[in-house]
Coordinates of C-alpha atoms in Angstrom, one line a residue:
M160 CA -28.3 -30.3 -11.9
P161 CA -29.7 -27.2 -13.7
V162 CA -27.5 -24.3 -14.7
T163 CA -29.0 -20.9 -15.2
R164 CA -28.5 -18.8 -18.2
K165 CA -26.0 -16.7 -16.2
G166 CA -22.4 -17.4 -16.9
R167 CA -22.4 -17.8 -20.7
F168 CA -19.1 -16.0 -20.9
L169 CA -17.6 -17.5 -17.7
P170 CA -15.7 -20.4 -19.3
A171 CA -14.2 -18.1 -21.9
I172 CA -12.9 -15.8 -19.2
L173 CA -11.6 -18.6 -16.9
L174 CA -9.3 -20.0 -19.6
P175 CA -7.1 -16.9 -19.8
V176 CA -7.0 -16.8 -16.0
L177 CA -5.6 -20.4 -15.9
L178 CA -3.1 -19.6 -18.6
L179 CA -1.9 -16.5 -16.7
A180 CA -1.6 -18.3 -13.4
P181 CA 1.9 -19.7 -14.0
P182 CA 3.5 -16.3 -14.3
A183 CA 2.2 -15.5 -10.8
A184 CA 5.3 -17.0 -9.3
A185 CA 7.5 -14.8 -11.5
E186 CA 8.8 -11.4 -10.5
G187 CA 6.2 -8.7 -10.7
W188 CA 3.2 -11.0 -10.4
R189 CA 1.2 -11.7 -7.3
L190 CA -1.3 -14.4 -6.5
G191 CA -3.4 -14.0 -3.3
G192 CA -6.9 -14.1 -2.0
Y193 CA -9.0 -15.2 1.0
L194 CA -11.3 -17.8 2.4
K195 CA -14.3 -16.4 4.4
S196 CA -17.0 -18.3 6.3
L197 CA -20.1 -16.5 7.8
G198 CA -22.4 -18.6 9.9
L199 CA -25.6 -16.9 11.1
H200 CA -28.8 -17.7 13.0
S201 CA -31.7 -15.4 12.2
Q202 CA -34.8 -15.2 14.4
A203 CA -38.1 -14.6 12.8
P204 CA -39.4 -11.0 12.7
P205 CA -42.2 -10.6 15.3
R206 CA -45.8 -11.1 14.2
L207 CA -45.0 -11.5 10.5
G208 CA -45.5 -15.3 10.2
L209 CA -42.0 -15.8 8.8
P210 CA -39.7 -18.7 9.8
S211 CA -36.4 -18.5 11.7
G212 CA -33.4 -20.0 10.0
E213 CA -29.7 -20.5 9.7
F214 CA -27.3 -20.0 6.8
S215 CA -23.6 -20.5 6.1
A216 CA -21.9 -18.4 3.4
N217 CA -18.4 -19.6 2.4
R218 CA -16.3 -17.7 -0.1
L219 CA -13.0 -18.5 -1.8
R220 CA -11.3 -15.8 -3.8
L221 CA -8.2 -15.8 -5.9
D222 CA -6.6 -12.5 -6.9
L223 CA -4.0 -12.2 -9.7
T224 CA -2.2 -8.9 -10.4
G225 CA 0.8 -8.1 -12.5
E226 CA 2.1 -6.4 -15.7
P227 CA 1.6 -8.4 -18.9
A228 CA 3.3 -5.6 -20.8
E229 CA 5.5 -2.7 -19.7
G230 CA 3.4 0.1 -18.2
V231 CA 0.1 -2.0 -18.3
G232 CA -1.4 -3.5 -15.2
L233 CA -3.7 -6.5 -15.1
E234 CA -6.1 -7.4 -12.3
I235 CA -8.2 -10.6 -12.3
S236 CA -10.2 -11.9 -9.4
V237 CA -12.3 -15.1 -9.3
E238 CA -14.7 -15.8 -6.5
G239 CA -16.8 -18.8 -5.6
L240 CA -19.6 -18.9 -3.1
L241 CA -21.1 -22.0 -1.4
L242 CA -24.3 -21.2 0.4
Y243 CA -26.1 -23.4 2.9
T244 CA -29.6 -22.4 4.1
D245 CA -32.1 -24.0 6.5
P246 CA -34.9 -23.9 5.5
P247 CA -33.9 -24.2 1.8
G248 CA -33.9 -20.8 0.1
F249 CA -34.0 -19.0 3.4
I250 CA -31.3 -16.6 2.2
P251 CA -31.0 -16.4 -1.7
L252 CA -27.9 -16.3 -3.7
P253 CA -26.8 -12.7 -4.5
S254 CA -28.9 -11.2 -7.3
D255 CA -27.7 -9.4 -10.4
S256 CA -25.9 -6.1 -9.9
P257 CA -27.3 -3.1 -11.8
N258 CA -23.7 -2.0 -12.3
R259 CA -22.5 -4.9 -14.5
R260 CA -22.9 -5.0 -18.3
L261 CA -21.2 -8.4 -18.9
D262 CA -22.6 -11.6 -17.6
L263 CA -19.6 -13.2 -15.9
E264 CA -21.4 -15.3 -13.3
K265 CA -22.6 -18.9 -13.1
E266 CA -24.9 -20.4 -10.5
W267 CA -26.3 -23.8 -9.5
R268 CA -29.3 -24.9 -7.4
R269 CA -30.7 -21.4 -6.6
G270 CA -33.4 -21.8 -3.9
E271 CA -32.2 -25.2 -2.6
R272 CA -30.5 -26.0 0.7
F273 CA -27.0 -26.0 -0.9
A274 CA -26.5 -23.4 -3.7
T275 CA -23.3 -22.3 -5.4
Q276 CA -22.2 -19.3 -7.5
G277 CA -19.0 -18.4 -9.3
Q278 CA -18.1 -15.0 -10.7
I279 CA -15.4 -12.9 -12.1
D280 CA -15.2 -9.9 -9.7
R281 CA -12.2 -8.2 -11.2
L282 CA -11.1 -8.2 -14.8
N283 CA -9.4 -4.9 -15.8
L284 CA -6.3 -3.3 -17.4
S285 CA -4.8 -0.1 -16.2
G286 CA -2.0 2.2 -17.2
R287 CA -0.9 5.8 -17.6
L288 CA -1.1 7.9 -20.8
A289 CA -0.1 11.6 -21.2
G290 CA -0.2 12.1 -17.4
V291 CA -3.6 10.5 -17.0
D292 CA -4.1 7.2 -15.1
W293 CA -6.7 5.0 -16.9
Q294 CA -8.5 1.8 -16.0
V295 CA -10.9 -0.2 -18.1
G296 CA -12.9 -3.3 -17.2
R297 CA -14.5 -4.8 -14.0
Q298 CA -13.0 -2.9 -11.1
A299 CA -13.8 -1.3 -7.7
V300 CA -15.3 2.2 -7.8
G301 CA -16.0 4.1 -4.6
F302 CA -16.4 7.7 -3.6
G303 CA -16.7 9.6 -0.3
R304 CA -14.7 9.8 2.9
I305 CA -17.4 9.1 5.6
L306 CA -16.8 5.8 7.2
L307 CA -20.3 4.6 8.3
V308 CA -22.8 5.8 5.6
S309 CA -21.2 8.0 2.9
P310 CA -23.8 9.9 0.8
L311 CA -21.1 10.3 -1.9
D312 CA -20.6 6.5 -2.2
V313 CA -23.2 6.2 -4.9
I314 CA -22.2 3.3 -7.2
A315 CA -21.8 0.2 -5.1
P316 CA -22.1 1.2 -1.4
F317 CA -22.1 -1.2 1.5
P318 CA -25.1 -1.6 3.7
P319 CA -24.6 0.4 7.0
D320 CA -24.7 -2.9 9.0
A321 CA -22.4 -4.8 6.6
L322 CA -19.8 -7.1 8.4
D323 CA -17.5 -7.6 5.4
T324 CA -16.3 -4.4 3.8
D325 CA -12.8 -5.4 2.9
V326 CA -13.4 -5.8 -0.8
R327 CA -15.8 -3.7 -2.8
P328 CA -17.9 -5.5 -5.4
G329 CA -16.5 -5.0 -8.9
V330 CA -18.5 -2.9 -11.5
D331 CA -18.0 -2.6 -15.3
A332 CA -16.4 0.8 -15.8
L333 CA -14.0 3.0 -17.7
R334 CA -12.1 5.5 -15.5
A335 CA -9.6 8.2 -16.1
T336 CA -7.9 10.3 -13.4
R337 CA -5.3 13.1 -13.4
Y338 CA -3.5 14.0 -10.2
F339 CA -2.3 17.4 -9.3
G340 CA -0.9 19.3 -6.2
L341 CA -1.1 17.8 -2.8
G342 CA -3.7 15.0 -3.0
G343 CA -5.7 16.8 -5.7
Q344 CA -7.3 14.9 -8.6
V345 CA -9.8 15.4 -11.4
G346 CA -11.4 12.5 -13.2
G347 CA -14.3 10.8 -14.8
V348 CA -15.9 7.4 -14.7
A349 CA -18.5 5.7 -16.9
V350 CA -20.2 2.7 -15.2
L351 CA -22.0 0.4 -17.6
G352 CA -25.1 -1.1 -16.1
D353 CA -27.1 -4.2 -16.9
G354 CA -29.1 -2.0 -19.3
T355 CA -28.6 1.5 -20.7
E356 CA -31.1 2.8 -18.1
N357 CA -28.6 1.8 -15.4
D358 CA -25.5 3.5 -17.0
S359 CA -23.8 6.2 -14.9
Y360 CA -21.5 9.0 -16.1
L361 CA -19.8 11.0 -13.3
L362 CA -17.1 13.6 -13.0
T363 CA -15.0 13.7 -9.8
L364 CA -12.9 16.3 -8.1
S365 CA -10.8 16.4 -5.0
H366 CA -8.5 19.1 -3.6
N367 CA -6.7 19.9 -0.4
A368 CA -6.8 23.5 0.8
A369 CA -5.5 24.5 4.2
G370 CA -5.6 20.9 5.5
V371 CA -9.2 20.4 4.4
D372 CA -10.1 17.9 1.7
I373 CA -12.7 19.2 -0.7
L374 CA -14.7 16.6 -2.7
G375 CA -17.0 17.1 -5.7
L376 CA -19.1 14.7 -7.7
G377 CA -21.7 15.2 -10.4
G378 CA -23.3 13.8 -13.6
Q379 CA -25.9 11.2 -14.4
M380 CA -26.5 8.2 -12.2
R381 CA -28.9 5.6 -13.7
E382 CA -30.9 8.3 -15.5
R383 CA -30.9 10.6 -12.5
E384 CA -29.1 14.0 -12.6
M385 CA -27.0 14.3 -9.4
A386 CA -24.4 16.5 -7.7
G387 CA -22.5 16.0 -4.5
F388 CA -20.1 17.9 -2.3
G389 CA -18.0 17.0 0.7
L390 CA -15.5 18.3 3.2
A391 CA -13.1 16.4 5.5
G392 CA -10.7 17.8 8.0
D393 CA -9.9 17.9 11.7
L394 CA -10.2 20.2 14.6
G395 CA -7.6 19.4 17.2
G396 CA -8.0 15.6 17.7
L397 CA -11.5 15.6 16.4
G398 CA -12.0 14.4 12.8
L399 CA -14.9 16.0 11.0
K400 CA -16.5 15.1 7.7
G401 CA -19.6 16.3 5.9
E402 CA -21.2 15.1 2.6
L403 CA -24.3 16.0 0.6
A404 CA -25.7 14.4 -2.5
A405 CA -28.7 15.8 -4.4
Y406 CA -30.7 13.9 -7.0
R407 CA -33.5 14.6 -9.5
G408 CA -35.9 11.6 -9.2
K409 CA -36.7 9.3 -12.1
E410 CA -40.0 7.6 -12.9
V411 CA -41.6 9.3 -9.9
G412 CA -45.0 8.0 -9.0
E413 CA -44.5 4.8 -11.1
P414 CA -44.3 1.4 -9.5
G415 CA -40.6 0.7 -8.6
G416 CA -39.6 4.3 -9.3
D417 CA -38.3 7.1 -7.0
L418 CA -40.7 8.4 -4.4
H419 CA -39.7 12.0 -4.7
D420 CA -39.3 14.5 -7.6
D421 CA -36.1 15.7 -5.9
F422 CA -34.3 14.3 -2.9
A423 CA -31.0 14.6 -1.1
V424 CA -28.9 12.4 1.2
G425 CA -26.6 14.2 3.7
A426 CA -24.4 13.3 6.6
L427 CA -22.1 14.8 9.3
E428 CA -19.6 12.5 10.9
G429 CA -17.1 12.9 13.8
W430 CA -14.2 10.7 14.8
Y431 CA -12.4 10.9 18.2
R432 CA -9.9 8.8 20.1
F433 CA -10.1 9.1 23.9
S434 CA -7.2 8.8 26.3
N435 CA -8.2 5.3 27.2
D436 CA -7.9 4.3 23.5
L437 CA -11.6 4.2 23.0
I438 CA -12.4 5.3 19.4
L439 CA -15.9 6.8 18.8
I440 CA -17.4 7.4 15.4
T441 CA -20.7 9.3 15.4
E442 CA -22.8 10.2 12.4
Y443 CA -26.1 12.0 11.7
L444 CA -27.7 10.9 8.5
Y445 CA -30.5 12.5 6.5
N446 CA -31.9 10.0 4.1
G447 CA -34.1 11.9 1.6
A448 CA -34.8 8.8 -0.4
G449 CA -36.8 7.4 2.6
V450 CA -40.1 8.4 4.2
S451 CA -41.2 9.8 7.6
D452 CA -44.4 7.7 8.2
P453 CA -43.7 4.1 9.1
E454 CA -46.9 3.1 7.3
D455 CA -45.1 4.1 4.0
Y456 CA -42.1 1.9 4.6
P457 CA -43.3 -0.8 2.2
W458 CA -43.4 1.9 -0.6
A459 CA -39.8 2.9 0.3
A460 CA -38.7 -0.8 0.3
S461 CA -40.0 -1.3 -3.2
S462 CA -38.7 2.1 -4.6
A463 CA -35.8 2.3 -7.1
P464 CA -33.1 3.6 -4.6
F465 CA -33.7 0.7 -2.3
R466 CA -33.8 -1.9 -5.1
E467 CA -30.6 -0.5 -6.7
G468 CA -28.7 -0.4 -3.4
L469 CA -28.5 3.4 -3.4
S470 CA -30.3 3.4 -0.1
F471 CA -30.6 0.7 2.6
L472 CA -32.7 2.5 5.2
L473 CA -36.4 3.4 5.0
G474 CA -36.7 6.4 7.3
R475 CA -35.4 10.0 7.0
H476 CA -33.4 10.8 10.1
Y477 CA -30.8 8.6 11.8
L478 CA -28.1 8.6 14.4
L479 CA -25.2 6.1 14.0
L480 CA -22.6 5.3 16.7
A481 CA -19.6 3.0 16.3
P482 CA -17.4 2.8 19.4
S483 CA -14.4 0.4 19.4
R484 CA -11.5 -0.4 21.7
E485 CA -8.5 -2.7 21.6
F486 CA -8.6 -4.6 24.9
H487 CA -5.6 -6.7 24.0
P488 CA -3.4 -6.9 20.8
L489 CA -5.4 -10.0 19.9
V490 CA -8.9 -8.9 21.1
T491 CA -10.9 -5.9 19.9
G492 CA -14.5 -5.0 20.9
S493 CA -16.8 -2.8 18.9
T494 CA -20.5 -1.9 18.7
L495 CA -22.7 -0.5 16.0
L496 CA -25.9 1.5 16.7
I497 CA -28.3 2.5 14.0
W498 CA -31.1 4.6 15.5
N499 CA -34.1 5.7 13.5
L500 CA -34.9 9.1 15.0
D501 CA -38.3 9.3 13.3
D502 CA -39.9 6.2 14.8
G503 CA -37.5 5.5 17.8
S504 CA -36.5 2.0 16.7
F505 CA -32.9 0.9 16.6
L506 CA -30.4 -1.9 15.7
L507 CA -27.6 -2.6 18.2
R508 CA -24.8 -5.0 17.3
P509 CA -21.9 -5.7 19.7
L510 CA -19.0 -7.6 18.1
V511 CA -15.8 -9.1 19.4
E512 CA -12.8 -9.7 17.0
L513 CA -10.2 -12.3 17.9
S514 CA -6.9 -12.3 16.0
L515 CA -5.9 -15.9 15.8
S516 CA -2.8 -15.3 13.6
D517 CA -1.4 -12.7 11.3
E518 CA -3.8 -14.0 8.5
L519 CA -6.7 -15.4 10.5
T520 CA -9.4 -13.5 12.4
L521 CA -12.7 -14.6 14.0
E522 CA -15.6 -12.3 14.8
L523 CA -18.5 -13.1 17.2
F524 CA -21.6 -10.8 17.1
W525 CA -25.3 -10.5 17.8
S526 CA -27.7 -7.9 16.4
F527 CA -30.5 -6.7 18.7
T528 CA -33.5 -4.9 17.3
R529 CA -36.0 -2.8 19.2
G530 CA -39.1 -0.8 18.1
R531 CA -42.9 -0.8 18.0
K532 CA -44.2 -4.0 16.5
P533 CA -46.4 -4.1 13.4
E534 CA -50.1 -4.1 13.8
E535 CA -52.8 -6.2 12.1
S536 CA -54.0 -5.0 8.8
P537 CA -57.6 -5.1 7.5
L538 CA -56.3 -7.4 4.8
P539 CA -54.6 -10.4 6.5
P540 CA -51.9 -11.7 6.3
F541 CA -50.5 -8.2 5.7
R542 CA -49.4 -6.1 8.7
I543 CA -48.9 -2.4 9.1
P544 CA -45.4 -1.4 10.1
R545 CA -45.1 1.0 13.0
S546 CA -41.3 1.2 13.1
E547 CA -38.4 0.1 11.0
F548 CA -36.4 -2.2 13.3
G549 CA -39.5 -3.3 15.2
S550 CA -40.4 -5.2 12.1
A551 CA -37.0 -6.9 11.9
G552 CA -35.8 -10.0 13.6
E553 CA -32.6 -10.5 15.6
S554 CA -29.6 -12.4 14.3
G555 CA -26.1 -13.4 15.3
G556 CA -23.2 -15.7 14.6
L557 CA -19.6 -15.9 13.7
F558 CA -17.4 -14.7 10.8
L559 CA -14.1 -16.3 10.0
R560 CA -11.5 -14.8 7.6
Y561 CA -8.3 -16.2 6.3
Y562 CA -6.1 -14.2 3.9
F563 CA -3.2 -15.7 1.9

């Protein structure tokens, strides 16, 4: 059973976790976690000659938090993944993150029908010194207030169609924050990537003025200069948010680099609850990292923003809708629409969430895709895309979550 080179440091990290586990029952310590199981059937994209398949991703996570010394917090999270795919390798194990300097992962049987992976997703110390809150180690780092696709969430954002957004992936970082006034803060974060070219150094600012949250973000993100700005407030019962992030491209014109010398990502989002308890979230998204011509989508898919997880969409202009309603205290229905306004294609995903107990939920869903199908290329077996979601297959399944 081969073991990859990943995880050289994992046994050395797991030992202190096991030694610290007994105090979890003591006052001030907490041991928790979750068990999640995602089962999904994916239909083959049309006319691309790819297979349909199924996979089951099962995650077990243990979280340990406490104070090993007065005024010092400790957070450790260990997560294991068991992945089943049919055909083998249909869905690969998660790849390396550009936001992690330390190799704290270990995997077995990549590309086989059953594959497993273990990782340390949190390993950090925190405290307060001279009025400044600090945190060092593997931790969650997130920015922005927009719910669907936040242009200011630049370090480890979730894909717009992600089902599981409860826990943000940990990144290796050093962070300091000073709070002031009513919800105001100023801070800085250094994220250490898998190489110096993927290091990020950002300054952050938030302030509340006349009931409006003002957000600021700027610095260097993976060798790109960037600056961002956001506003969040409400008008009567209508919640309004706007965010804009601008970048100076890196390695423009080179294979795997950015597509544009300068580009921006911006969004406007509205939130409203109707009298029948229907909640509607609407967002217009401008994705300057993408392209307008569907024939150029393969270039966008191989560009640096897409590979780094900075952008998950290939086009420029999008409309996103996310209505939801609680039909019963135990039953909630929701829908996600991602509509590419450039080529007219869209993804539509209805979902039903069943609360089976206080700790156990079950989600049932199906993702429909519509759009112009790809056409034959002069160089078979390649095909020319004519829309983003017209080249994608449909999928659906169930997602079970248990928290303890």
